Amino acid sequence: MFTRHVISSVLPEWVFLLPSWLVVGLVVGAIASVVVAGVFVVGGRLFPDRQVSRGPHIDGVGRRRLEIRDYLTAIDERFVEDRPIHGETVAFYLPERGVAITFDAQAFFRLERAGVFAVLCEHEMPGSQLGRRLPFDVPDLEPELADLDDPISAAFDRLDLPVNASSDAVRNAYRKQVKDVHPDHGGDRERFRELREAYTMAREHTEN
């Protein structure tokens, strides 16, 4: 009697109106759910999932950093990465030249106002083209190191243009081709990157 009184004080009255077989089924189901959940918890701790290593992911900025790092090493120029200069953290700093290299346009202008020679590298600019923007003479590298096997002609060829094409022609050719290779339109990322690099190089050539 005491046990029934305790149970009736915990459970609502409508439970006692249900058939006994249904009540037993609900209780057994609840116990089974708890047991299964406990098995999953214990199994997860004893046998944790192994994460598959897919290798380091290199985004656009990371790729440019790698290319610039390789280029500066190839020309034997000493550099420091992520160096604070006048309140701005630049991607690369050449201490023997006093030259700052950054991907941030705002930092570039602030450094120039502070009297620091800064080089702005767009994310799509090939690292091998850095030498054209440095304020000192750089050694000529082997084509396989600098990837400079007539890059200007290669850039215009990529855009299906002659080398003496105008800046408007370069811009129009890029806009025409980018629709087919842009990743947002189902294009290939590598082809899009190559097109961007070709456009940047061809545009700089027409502006010089």
Short mmCIF file of C-alpha atoms in Angstrom, two decimals:
data_model
loop_
_atom_site.label_atom_id
_atom_site.label_comp_id
_atom_site.label_asym_id
_atom_site.label_seq_id
_atom_site.Cartn_x
_atom_site.Cartn_y
_atom_site.Cartn_z
CA MET A 1 0.00 0.00 0.00
CA PHE A 2 2.78 2.38 0.89
CA THR A 3 4.58 1.70 -2.41
CA ARG A 4 1.40 2.26 -4.42
CA HIS A 5 0.82 5.51 -2.51
CA VAL A 6 4.32 6.74 -3.37
CA ILE A 7 3.93 5.81 -7.04
CA SER A 8 0.53 7.46 -7.26
CA SER A 9 1.98 10.65 -5.79
CA VAL A 10 4.69 10.75 -8.50
CA LEU A 11 2.74 9.65 -11.58
CA PRO A 12 -0.39 11.39 -12.86
CA GLU A 13 -3.71 9.64 -12.29
CA TRP A 14 -4.35 8.99 -16.00
CA VAL A 15 -1.40 6.57 -16.07
CA PHE A 16 -3.33 4.14 -13.88
CA LEU A 17 -6.20 4.23 -16.36
CA LEU A 18 -4.01 2.77 -19.13
CA PRO A 19 -3.87 -0.99 -19.76
CA SER A 20 -1.11 -2.67 -17.80
CA TRP A 21 0.53 -4.07 -20.96
CA LEU A 22 0.83 -0.53 -22.39
CA VAL A 23 2.39 0.80 -19.20
CA VAL A 24 4.88 -2.06 -19.15
CA GLY A 25 5.75 -1.40 -22.80
CA LEU A 26 6.37 2.28 -22.16
CA VAL A 27 8.59 1.52 -19.18
CA VAL A 28 10.58 -1.10 -21.08
CA GLY A 29 10.98 1.29 -24.04
CA ALA A 30 12.24 4.08 -21.80
CA ILE A 31 14.75 1.75 -20.14
CA ALA A 32 15.94 0.49 -23.54
CA SER A 33 16.42 4.07 -24.77
CA VAL A 34 18.55 4.91 -21.74
CA VAL A 35 20.64 1.77 -22.24
CA VAL A 36 21.22 2.49 -25.95
CA ALA A 37 22.18 6.10 -25.21
CA GLY A 38 24.61 4.89 -22.56
CA VAL A 39 26.18 2.45 -25.02
CA PHE A 40 26.75 5.26 -27.55
CA VAL A 41 28.29 7.53 -24.91
CA VAL A 42 30.63 4.84 -23.63
CA GLY A 43 31.51 3.74 -27.16
CA GLY A 44 32.26 7.32 -28.19
CA ARG A 45 34.71 7.68 -25.34
CA LEU A 46 36.38 4.31 -25.84
CA PHE A 47 36.54 4.55 -29.65
CA PRO A 48 36.72 8.23 -30.68
CA ASP A 49 36.35 9.08 -34.36
CA ARG A 50 39.61 9.46 -36.19
CA GLN A 51 39.81 12.66 -38.16
CA VAL A 52 41.13 12.16 -41.66
CA SER A 53 43.98 14.49 -42.43
CA ARG A 54 43.44 16.19 -45.76
CA GLY A 55 46.64 18.18 -45.66
CA PRO A 56 46.98 21.92 -45.17
CA HIS A 57 44.52 24.12 -47.02
CA ILE A 58 46.14 27.08 -48.72
CA ASP A 59 43.86 29.94 -49.68
CA GLY A 60 44.64 32.81 -52.05
CA VAL A 61 46.55 34.85 -49.47
CA GLY A 62 48.46 31.78 -48.32
CA ARG A 63 49.44 30.97 -51.89
CA ARG A 64 50.69 34.52 -52.48
CA ARG A 65 52.66 34.40 -49.24
CA LEU A 66 54.28 31.17 -50.35
CA GLU A 67 55.16 32.59 -53.77
CA ILE A 68 56.59 35.81 -52.30
CA ARG A 69 58.55 33.85 -49.72
CA ASP A 70 60.01 31.65 -52.46
CA TYR A 71 60.83 34.68 -54.61
CA LEU A 72 62.61 36.59 -51.84
CA THR A 73 64.55 33.46 -50.96
CA ALA A 74 65.49 32.96 -54.62
CA ILE A 75 66.91 36.50 -54.92
CA ASP A 76 68.71 36.04 -51.58
CA GLU A 77 66.88 38.92 -49.90
CA ARG A 78 66.56 38.74 -46.12
CA PHE A 79 63.00 39.25 -44.86
CA VAL A 80 60.86 39.09 -41.74
CA GLU A 81 57.21 38.04 -41.81
CA ASP A 82 54.31 39.67 -39.94
CA ARG A 83 56.45 42.57 -38.75
CA PRO A 84 54.81 45.53 -36.95
CA ILE A 85 55.80 48.79 -38.67
CA HIS A 86 54.39 52.12 -37.47
CA GLY A 87 51.37 50.41 -35.96
CA GLU A 88 50.72 48.25 -39.04
CA THR A 89 51.54 44.55 -39.28
CA VAL A 90 52.95 43.91 -42.74
CA ALA A 91 53.16 40.51 -44.40
CA PHE A 92 56.87 40.90 -45.22
CA TYR A 93 59.51 43.42 -44.21
CA LEU A 94 62.96 43.75 -45.77
CA PRO A 95 65.07 45.13 -42.90
CA GLU A 96 68.15 45.83 -45.00
CA ARG A 97 66.08 47.83 -47.51
CA GLY A 98 63.45 49.37 -45.24
CA VAL A 99 60.72 48.03 -47.54
CA ALA A 100 57.34 46.81 -46.29
CA ILE A 101 55.20 44.41 -48.33
CA THR A 102 51.50 44.22 -47.52
CA PHE A 103 48.22 42.89 -48.91
CA ASP A 104 46.20 45.56 -47.09
CA ALA A 105 45.50 48.69 -49.17
CA GLN A 106 44.68 50.82 -46.12
CA ALA A 107 47.90 49.79 -44.39
CA PHE A 108 49.77 50.58 -47.61
CA PHE A 109 48.55 54.19 -47.68
CA ARG A 110 49.13 54.71 -43.96
CA LEU A 111 52.70 53.43 -44.26
CA GLU A 112 53.36 55.70 -47.23
CA ARG A 113 52.14 58.69 -45.23
CA ALA A 114 54.52 57.63 -42.45
CA GLY A 115 57.44 57.75 -44.88
CA VAL A 116 57.87 53.98 -45.26
CA PHE A 117 58.41 52.58 -48.73
CA ALA A 118 55.54 50.11 -49.01
CA VAL A 119 54.66 47.66 -51.75
CA LEU A 120 51.02 46.69 -52.19
CA CYS A 121 50.51 43.16 -53.51
CA GLU A 122 47.04 42.30 -54.75
CA HIS A 123 45.93 38.81 -53.87
CA GLU A 124 45.86 37.82 -57.53
CA MET A 125 49.37 39.12 -58.30
CA PRO A 126 51.88 36.32 -58.92
CA GLY A 127 54.67 36.37 -56.37
CA SER A 128 57.25 36.25 -59.16
CA GLN A 129 56.16 39.75 -60.23
CA LEU A 130 57.18 41.33 -56.93
CA GLY A 131 60.58 42.31 -58.31
CA ARG A 132 58.97 44.81 -60.69
CA ARG A 133 57.66 46.79 -57.71
CA LEU A 134 60.69 46.74 -55.46
CA PRO A 135 62.69 50.01 -55.27
CA PHE A 136 66.02 48.31 -55.93
CA ASP A 137 67.58 46.17 -58.62
CA VAL A 138 66.91 42.48 -58.29
CA PRO A 139 68.96 39.72 -59.90
CA ASP A 140 67.64 37.96 -62.96
CA LEU A 141 66.48 34.50 -62.07
CA GLU A 142 66.39 31.38 -64.13
CA PRO A 143 63.06 30.97 -65.92
CA GLU A 144 62.20 27.84 -63.96
CA LEU A 145 62.70 29.72 -60.70
CA ALA A 146 61.03 32.99 -61.55
CA ASP A 147 58.42 31.59 -63.93
CA LEU A 148 59.27 34.47 -66.23
CA ASP A 149 59.44 32.67 -69.55
CA ASP A 150 58.05 35.72 -71.38
CA PRO A 151 55.15 36.05 -68.91
CA ILE A 152 53.75 39.16 -70.59
CA SER A 153 53.24 37.39 -73.90
CA ALA A 154 51.81 34.41 -72.05
CA ALA A 155 49.38 36.69 -70.21
CA PHE A 156 48.11 38.28 -73.43
CA ASP A 157 47.88 34.85 -75.06
CA ARG A 158 45.74 33.70 -72.14
CA LEU A 159 43.40 36.60 -72.89
CA ASP A 160 43.51 35.89 -76.66
CA LEU A 161 44.97 39.34 -77.30
CA PRO A 162 48.08 40.74 -78.99
CA VAL A 163 50.75 42.20 -76.73
CA ASN A 164 50.01 45.74 -77.96
CA ALA A 165 46.32 45.54 -76.99
CA SER A 166 44.84 48.51 -75.12
CA SER A 167 43.77 48.51 -71.49
CA ASP A 168 40.11 48.57 -72.57
CA ALA A 169 40.66 45.49 -74.72
CA VAL A 170 42.32 43.73 -71.79
CA ARG A 171 39.43 44.59 -69.50
CA ASN A 172 36.80 43.48 -72.02
CA ALA A 173 38.61 40.21 -72.72
CA TYR A 174 38.80 39.46 -69.02
CA ARG A 175 35.12 40.20 -68.45
CA LYS A 176 34.19 37.97 -71.37
CA GLN A 177 36.23 34.99 -70.20
CA VAL A 178 35.63 35.26 -66.47
CA LYS A 179 31.97 34.32 -66.94
CA ASP A 180 33.03 30.86 -68.11
CA VAL A 181 35.68 30.11 -65.47
CA HIS A 182 34.38 31.80 -62.31
CA PRO A 183 33.77 29.19 -59.57
CA ASP A 184 30.44 30.82 -58.69
CA HIS A 185 29.25 29.99 -62.21
CA GLY A 186 30.48 26.40 -62.12
CA GLY A 187 33.95 27.15 -63.43
CA ASP A 188 37.30 25.71 -62.40
CA ARG A 189 39.16 27.50 -59.60
CA GLU A 190 42.58 26.89 -61.12
CA ARG A 191 41.55 28.29 -64.50
CA PHE A 192 39.99 31.27 -62.73
CA ARG A 193 43.24 31.89 -60.84
CA GLU A 194 45.26 31.70 -64.07
CA LEU A 195 42.91 34.14 -65.76
CA ARG A 196 43.15 36.58 -62.85
CA GLU A 197 46.93 36.44 -62.91
CA ALA A 198 47.02 36.95 -66.68
CA TYR A 199 44.64 39.90 -66.39
CA THR A 200 46.71 41.52 -63.64
CA MET A 201 49.93 41.18 -65.61
CA ALA A 202 48.41 42.39 -68.89
CA ARG A 203 46.74 45.34 -67.17
CA GLU A 204 50.01 46.42 -65.54
CA HIS A 205 51.77 46.15 -68.89
CA THR A 206 49.24 48.44 -70.59
CA GLU A 207 49.46 50.98 -67.76
CA ASN A 208 53.27 51.23 -67.83
#
